[in-house]
Coordinates of C-alpha atoms and ligand atoms in Angstrom, one line a residue:
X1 CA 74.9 10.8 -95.0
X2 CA 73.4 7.8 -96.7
X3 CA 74.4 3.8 -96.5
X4 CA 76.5 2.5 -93.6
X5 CA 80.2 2.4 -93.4
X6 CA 81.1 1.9 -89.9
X7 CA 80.7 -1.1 -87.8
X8 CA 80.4 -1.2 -84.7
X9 CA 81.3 -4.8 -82.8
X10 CA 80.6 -4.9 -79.1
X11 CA 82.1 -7.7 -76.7
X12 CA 79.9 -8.6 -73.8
X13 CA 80.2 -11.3 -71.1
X14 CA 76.8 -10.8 -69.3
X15 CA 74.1 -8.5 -68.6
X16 CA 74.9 -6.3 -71.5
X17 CA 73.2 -3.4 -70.0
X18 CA 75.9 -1.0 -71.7
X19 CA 75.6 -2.8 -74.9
X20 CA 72.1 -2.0 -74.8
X21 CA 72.4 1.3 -73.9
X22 CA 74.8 1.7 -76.7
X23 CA 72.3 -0.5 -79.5
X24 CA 69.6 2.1 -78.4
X25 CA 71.5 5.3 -78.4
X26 CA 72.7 4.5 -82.1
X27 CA 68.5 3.8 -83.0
X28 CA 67.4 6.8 -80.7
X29 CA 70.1 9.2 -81.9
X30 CA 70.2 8.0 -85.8
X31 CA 74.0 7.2 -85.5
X32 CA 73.3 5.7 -89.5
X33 CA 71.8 8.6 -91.0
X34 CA 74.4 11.2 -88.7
X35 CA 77.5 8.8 -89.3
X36 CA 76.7 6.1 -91.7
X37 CA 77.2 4.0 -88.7
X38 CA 75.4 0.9 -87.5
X39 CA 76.2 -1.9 -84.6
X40 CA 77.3 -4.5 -86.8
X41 CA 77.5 -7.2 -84.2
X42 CA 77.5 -8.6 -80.9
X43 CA 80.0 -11.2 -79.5
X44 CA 80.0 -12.8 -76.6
X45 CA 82.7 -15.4 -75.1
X46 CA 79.7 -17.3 -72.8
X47 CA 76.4 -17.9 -74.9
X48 CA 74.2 -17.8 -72.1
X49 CA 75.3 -14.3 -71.9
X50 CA 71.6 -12.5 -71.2
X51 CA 72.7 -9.6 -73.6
X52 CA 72.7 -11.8 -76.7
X53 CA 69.3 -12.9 -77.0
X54 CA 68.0 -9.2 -76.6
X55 CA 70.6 -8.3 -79.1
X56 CA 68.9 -10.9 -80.9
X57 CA 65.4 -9.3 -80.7
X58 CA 66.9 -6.3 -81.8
X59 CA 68.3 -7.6 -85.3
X60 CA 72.2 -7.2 -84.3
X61 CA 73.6 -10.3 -85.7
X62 CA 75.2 -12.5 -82.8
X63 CA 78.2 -14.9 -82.6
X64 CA 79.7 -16.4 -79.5
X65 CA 82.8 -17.8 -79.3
X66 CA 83.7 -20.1 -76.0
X67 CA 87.4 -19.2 -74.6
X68 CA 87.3 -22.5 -73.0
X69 CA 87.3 -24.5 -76.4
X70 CA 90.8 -22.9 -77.1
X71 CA 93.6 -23.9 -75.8
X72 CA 95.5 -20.7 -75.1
X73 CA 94.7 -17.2 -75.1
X74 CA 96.2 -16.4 -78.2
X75 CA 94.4 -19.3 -80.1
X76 CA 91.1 -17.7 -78.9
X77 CA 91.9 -14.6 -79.5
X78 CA 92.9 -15.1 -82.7
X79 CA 89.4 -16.6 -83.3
X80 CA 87.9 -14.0 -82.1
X81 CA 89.9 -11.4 -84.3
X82 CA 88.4 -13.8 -87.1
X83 CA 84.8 -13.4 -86.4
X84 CA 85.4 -9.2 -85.4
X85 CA 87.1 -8.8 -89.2
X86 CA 84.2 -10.1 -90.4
X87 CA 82.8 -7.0 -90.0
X88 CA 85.2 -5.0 -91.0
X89 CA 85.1 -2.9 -87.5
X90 CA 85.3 1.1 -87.2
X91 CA 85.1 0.3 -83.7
X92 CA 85.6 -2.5 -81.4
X93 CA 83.6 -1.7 -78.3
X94 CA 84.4 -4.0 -75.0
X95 CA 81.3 -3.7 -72.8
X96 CA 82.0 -6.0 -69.7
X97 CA 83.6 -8.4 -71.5
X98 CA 85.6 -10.4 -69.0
X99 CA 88.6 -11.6 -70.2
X100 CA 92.6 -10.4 -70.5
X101 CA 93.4 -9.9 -73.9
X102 CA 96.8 -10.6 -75.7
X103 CA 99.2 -7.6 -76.9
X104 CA 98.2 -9.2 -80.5
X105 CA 94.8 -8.4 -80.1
X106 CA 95.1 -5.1 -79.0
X107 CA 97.8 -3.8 -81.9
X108 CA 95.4 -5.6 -84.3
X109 CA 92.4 -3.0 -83.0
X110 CA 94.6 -0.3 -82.0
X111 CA 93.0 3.3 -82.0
X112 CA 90.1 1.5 -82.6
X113 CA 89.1 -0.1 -79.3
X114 CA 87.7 1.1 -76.1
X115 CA 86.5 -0.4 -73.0
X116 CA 84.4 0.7 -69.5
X117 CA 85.7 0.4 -66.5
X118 CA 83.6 1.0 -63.5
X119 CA 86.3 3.5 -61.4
X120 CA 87.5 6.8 -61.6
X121 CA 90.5 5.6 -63.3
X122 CA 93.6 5.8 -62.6
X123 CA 92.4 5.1 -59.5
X124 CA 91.3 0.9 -58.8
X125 CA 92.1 -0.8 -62.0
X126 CA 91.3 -4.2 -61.9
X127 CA 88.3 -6.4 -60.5
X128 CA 85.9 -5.2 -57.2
X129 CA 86.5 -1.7 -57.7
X130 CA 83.1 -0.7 -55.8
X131 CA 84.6 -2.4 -52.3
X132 CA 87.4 -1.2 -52.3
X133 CA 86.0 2.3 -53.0
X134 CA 83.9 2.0 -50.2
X135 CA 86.9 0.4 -47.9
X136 CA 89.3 3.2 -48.6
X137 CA 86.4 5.7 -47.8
X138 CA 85.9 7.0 -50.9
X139 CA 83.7 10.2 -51.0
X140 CA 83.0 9.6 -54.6
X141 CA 83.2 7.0 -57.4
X142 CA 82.5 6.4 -60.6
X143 CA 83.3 5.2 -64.1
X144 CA 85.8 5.9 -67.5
X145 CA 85.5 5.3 -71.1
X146 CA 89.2 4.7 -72.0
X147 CA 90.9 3.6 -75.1
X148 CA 92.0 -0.2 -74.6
X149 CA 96.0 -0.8 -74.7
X150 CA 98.2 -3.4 -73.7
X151 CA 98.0 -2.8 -70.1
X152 CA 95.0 -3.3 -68.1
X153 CA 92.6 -0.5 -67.4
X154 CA 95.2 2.2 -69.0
X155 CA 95.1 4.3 -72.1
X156 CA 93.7 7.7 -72.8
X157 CA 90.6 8.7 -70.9
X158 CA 87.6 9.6 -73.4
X159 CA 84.8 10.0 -70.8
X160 CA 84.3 10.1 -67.0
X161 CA 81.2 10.4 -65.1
X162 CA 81.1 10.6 -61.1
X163 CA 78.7 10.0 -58.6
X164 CA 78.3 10.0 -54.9
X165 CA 79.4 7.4 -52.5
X166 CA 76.5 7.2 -49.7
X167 CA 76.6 6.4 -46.1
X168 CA 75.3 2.8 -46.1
X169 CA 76.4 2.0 -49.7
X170 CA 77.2 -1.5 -50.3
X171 CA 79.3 -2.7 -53.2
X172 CA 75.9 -3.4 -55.2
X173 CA 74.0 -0.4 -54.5
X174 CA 77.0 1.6 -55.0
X175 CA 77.5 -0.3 -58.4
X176 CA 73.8 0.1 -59.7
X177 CA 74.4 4.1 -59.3
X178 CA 77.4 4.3 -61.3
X179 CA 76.1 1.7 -64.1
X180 CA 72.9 4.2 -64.3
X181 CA 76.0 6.9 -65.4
X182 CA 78.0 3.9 -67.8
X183 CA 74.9 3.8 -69.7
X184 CA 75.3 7.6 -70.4
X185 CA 78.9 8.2 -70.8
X186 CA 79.6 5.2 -73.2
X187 CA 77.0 6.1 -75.7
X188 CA 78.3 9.4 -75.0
X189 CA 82.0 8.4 -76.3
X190 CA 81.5 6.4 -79.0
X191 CA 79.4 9.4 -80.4
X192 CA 82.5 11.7 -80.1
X193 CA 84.4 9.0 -81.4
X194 CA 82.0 8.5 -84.8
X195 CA 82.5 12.0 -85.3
X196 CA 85.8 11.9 -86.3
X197 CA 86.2 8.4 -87.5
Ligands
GRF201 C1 80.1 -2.7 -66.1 O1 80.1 -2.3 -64.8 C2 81.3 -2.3 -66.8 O2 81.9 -1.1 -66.3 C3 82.3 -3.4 -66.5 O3 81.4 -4.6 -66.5 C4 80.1 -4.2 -66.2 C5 79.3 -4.7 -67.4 O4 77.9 -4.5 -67.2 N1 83.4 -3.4 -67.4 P1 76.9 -4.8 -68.4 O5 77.2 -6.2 -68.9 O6 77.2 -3.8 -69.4 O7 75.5 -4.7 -67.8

């Protein structure tokens, strides 16, 4: 397949590890010449965001749009549906991008956007899900590629990956072993995903 016909956008908050698991999986694994697929952009809602300058370095145009300069969540996220349009997105990947977005947003994107979440979903939706593993006495944890709907942390399951939870584990160390396995599944499922877009 020649030329490039599906975007990518990823939405980071911070490290961007996943992101940049993702923007090298799509180099390493030739997602342009397989799919005719590129990441078209990253956004980020905080521009100190460490992810954007390597994103940067990498030739992936950037954009950052502040949620605090907007004064409701639907204002911003209207913005941000703006500057996502302008790349016409196949795919709208979330990638530890902290904020709730509206109903609005996610019918805009719908079928088209998908987020990780660092649990074995169902199970802990929501924030601190490494703790509270380890406090209910998990034996294992883990993490889920889903497709995004209007309710947090639900829609259909596209990947899971687990790994153990070890005598000692803190919420950190215990959240360093399953990003290890985020950066394998997500690349994982958007692959599956290009494949049939
Ligand atoms: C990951 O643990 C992801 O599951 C969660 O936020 C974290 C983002 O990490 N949604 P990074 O920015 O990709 O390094």
């Amino acid at each position: 397949m020649s030329g490039v016909n599906k975007n990518i956008v990823i939405l980071i908050s911070g490290s961007g590890s996943n992101m940049a698991a993702i923007v090298e999986a799509a180099r390493v694994r030739r997602w342009q010449a397989r799919f005719g697929a590129r990441i078209a952009a990253v956004v980020s809602n905080k521009a100190a965001a460490p992810g954007l300058a390597w994103a940067r370095e990498q030739g992936v145009d950037t954009a950052v749009l502040d949620h605090a300069a907007y004064g409701s969540r639907e204002a911003f996220d209207a913005a941000l549906m703006v500057e996502i349009d302008r790349f016409t997105p196949t795919l709208v990947v979330l990638a530890g991008f902290m904020r709730i977005l509206t109903p609005g947003f996610v019918r805009h994107y719908a079928g088209r956007i998908v987020n990780i979440h660092p649990s074995l979903l169902p199970a802990f939706t929501g924030l601190k899900t490494h703790q509270r593993a380890i406090d209910m006495g998990c034996r294992f944890a883990g993490a889920t590629v889903h497709r995004v709907t209007d309710e947090l942390d639900h829609g259909e399951i596209l990947e899971q990956a687990v790994v153990p939870v070890l005598r000692g584990d803190t919420a950190e160390t215990l959240a360093a072993r399953v990003l290890t396995q985020e950066h394998v599944i997500y690349p994982r499922a958007i692959e599956a995903l290009l494949q049939t877009a």
